[in-house]
C-alpha positions as YAML, in Angstrom:
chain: A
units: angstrom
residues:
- id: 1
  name: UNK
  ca: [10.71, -37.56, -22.95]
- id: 2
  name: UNK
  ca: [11.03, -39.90, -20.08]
- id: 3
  name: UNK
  ca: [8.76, -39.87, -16.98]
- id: 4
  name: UNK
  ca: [10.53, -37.57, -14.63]
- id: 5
  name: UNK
  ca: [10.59, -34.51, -16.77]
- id: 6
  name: UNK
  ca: [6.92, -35.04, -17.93]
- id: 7
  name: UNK
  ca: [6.36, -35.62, -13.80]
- id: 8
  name: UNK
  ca: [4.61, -32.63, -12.74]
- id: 9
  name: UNK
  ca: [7.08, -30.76, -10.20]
- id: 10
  name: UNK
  ca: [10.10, -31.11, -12.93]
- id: 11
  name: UNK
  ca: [12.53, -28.78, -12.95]
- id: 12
  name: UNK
  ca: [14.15, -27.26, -15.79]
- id: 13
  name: UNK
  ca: [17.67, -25.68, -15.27]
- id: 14
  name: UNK
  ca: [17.30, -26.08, -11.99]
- id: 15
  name: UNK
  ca: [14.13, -24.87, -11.46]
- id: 16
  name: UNK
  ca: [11.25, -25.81, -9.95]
- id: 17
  name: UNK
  ca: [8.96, -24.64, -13.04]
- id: 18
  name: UNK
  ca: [5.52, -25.72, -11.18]
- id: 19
  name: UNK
  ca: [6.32, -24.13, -8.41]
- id: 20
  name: UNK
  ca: [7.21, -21.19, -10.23]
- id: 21
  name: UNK
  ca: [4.44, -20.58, -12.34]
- id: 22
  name: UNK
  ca: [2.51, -21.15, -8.82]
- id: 23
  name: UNK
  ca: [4.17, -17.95, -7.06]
- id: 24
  name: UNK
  ca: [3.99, -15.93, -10.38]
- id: 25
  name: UNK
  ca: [0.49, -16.71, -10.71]
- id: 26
  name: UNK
  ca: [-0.34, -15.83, -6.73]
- id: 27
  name: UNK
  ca: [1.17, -12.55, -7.70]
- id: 28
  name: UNK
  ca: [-0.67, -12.08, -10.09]
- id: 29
  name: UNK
  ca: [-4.09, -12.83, -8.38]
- id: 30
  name: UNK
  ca: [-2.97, -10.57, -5.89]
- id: 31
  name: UNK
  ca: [-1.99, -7.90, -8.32]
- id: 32
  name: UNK
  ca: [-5.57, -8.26, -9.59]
- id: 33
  name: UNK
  ca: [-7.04, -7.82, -6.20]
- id: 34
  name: UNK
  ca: [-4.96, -4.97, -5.22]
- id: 35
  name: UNK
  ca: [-6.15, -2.68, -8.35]
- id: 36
  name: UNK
  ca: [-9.62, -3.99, -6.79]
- id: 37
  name: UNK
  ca: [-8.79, -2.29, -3.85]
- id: 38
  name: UNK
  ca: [-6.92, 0.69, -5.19]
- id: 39
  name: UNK
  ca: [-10.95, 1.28, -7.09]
- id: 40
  name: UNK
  ca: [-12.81, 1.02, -3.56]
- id: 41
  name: UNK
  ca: [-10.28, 3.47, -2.31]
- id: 42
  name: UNK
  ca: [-10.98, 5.88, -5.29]
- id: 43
  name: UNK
  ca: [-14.70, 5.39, -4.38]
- id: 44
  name: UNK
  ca: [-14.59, 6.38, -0.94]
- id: 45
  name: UNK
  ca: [-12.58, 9.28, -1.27]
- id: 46
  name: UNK
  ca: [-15.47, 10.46, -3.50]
- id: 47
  name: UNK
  ca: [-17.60, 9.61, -1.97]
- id: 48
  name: UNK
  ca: [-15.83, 11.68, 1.05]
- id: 49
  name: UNK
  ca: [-15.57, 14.68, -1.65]
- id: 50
  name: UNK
  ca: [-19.10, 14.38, -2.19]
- id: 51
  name: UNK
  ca: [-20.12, 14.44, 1.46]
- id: 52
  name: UNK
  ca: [-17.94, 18.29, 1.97]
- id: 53
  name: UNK
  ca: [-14.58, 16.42, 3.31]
- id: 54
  name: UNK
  ca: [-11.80, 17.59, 2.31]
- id: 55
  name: UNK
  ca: [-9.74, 14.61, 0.93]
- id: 56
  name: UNK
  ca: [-5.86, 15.60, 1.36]
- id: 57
  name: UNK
  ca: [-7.31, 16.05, 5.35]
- id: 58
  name: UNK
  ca: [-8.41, 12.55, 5.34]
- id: 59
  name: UNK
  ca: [-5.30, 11.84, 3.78]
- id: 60
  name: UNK
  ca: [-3.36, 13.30, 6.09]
- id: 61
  name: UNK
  ca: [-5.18, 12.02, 9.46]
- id: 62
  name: UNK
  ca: [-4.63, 8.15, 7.76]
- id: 63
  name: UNK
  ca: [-0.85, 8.68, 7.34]
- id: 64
  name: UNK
  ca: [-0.94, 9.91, 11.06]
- id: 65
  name: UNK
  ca: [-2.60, 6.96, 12.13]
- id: 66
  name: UNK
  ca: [-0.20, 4.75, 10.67]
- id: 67
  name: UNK
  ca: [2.52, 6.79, 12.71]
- id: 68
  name: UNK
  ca: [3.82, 5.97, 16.60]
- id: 69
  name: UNK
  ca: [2.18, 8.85, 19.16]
- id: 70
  name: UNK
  ca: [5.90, 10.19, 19.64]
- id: 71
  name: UNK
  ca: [6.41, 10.58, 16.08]
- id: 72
  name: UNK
  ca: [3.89, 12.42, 15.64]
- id: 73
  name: UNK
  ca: [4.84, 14.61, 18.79]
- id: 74
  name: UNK
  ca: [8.09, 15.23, 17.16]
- id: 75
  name: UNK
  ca: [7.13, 16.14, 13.91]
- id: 76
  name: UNK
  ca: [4.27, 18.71, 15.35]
- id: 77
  name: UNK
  ca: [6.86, 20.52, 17.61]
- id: 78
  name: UNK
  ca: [9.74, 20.49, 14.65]
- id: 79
  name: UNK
  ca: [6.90, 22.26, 12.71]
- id: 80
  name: UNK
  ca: [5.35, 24.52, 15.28]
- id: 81
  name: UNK
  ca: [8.83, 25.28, 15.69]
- id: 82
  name: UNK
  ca: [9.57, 26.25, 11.55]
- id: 83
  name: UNK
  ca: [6.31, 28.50, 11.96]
- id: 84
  name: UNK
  ca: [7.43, 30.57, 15.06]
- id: 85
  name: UNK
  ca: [11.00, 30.86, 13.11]
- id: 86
  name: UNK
  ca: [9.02, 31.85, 9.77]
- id: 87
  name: UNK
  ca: [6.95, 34.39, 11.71]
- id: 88
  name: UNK
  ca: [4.14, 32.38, 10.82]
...
């Protein structure tokens, strides 16, 4: 083997393999740290469940917080609009 493919940033076909295994492995960290998350979530919402809220509401309210003001708007009056034309 000489030197440069035992250096550490060789490449093999082309490919960077330290810097590969570097982004596959920050992936994978994150990966980790999002099933974390995903388990604090779950916690919360039972602890919401616990508490008398009703989680799909809570659901619900986040989504519309992630929306624009206008969206929102729209999407009320499109349904409020569905419901008068159901009889609802």
């Amino acid at each position: 083997m000489d030197a440069e493919s035992r250096s550490e940033g060789a490449a093999t076909g082309g490919i960077a393999a330290d810097r590969l295994r570097s982004i596959i492995e920050r992936v994978e960290r994150l990966e980790e740290e999002r099933k974390a998350l995903a388990g604090d979530i779950k916690d919360i919402f039972s602890e919401a469940k616990s508490a008398g809220f009703d989680v799909k509401v809570i659901k619900q309210i986040i989504r519309l917080r992630k929306q624009e003001p206008a969206e929102i708007e729209e999407q009320e009056t499109l349904l409020d609009i569905y419901r008068r034309a159901l009889g609802m």
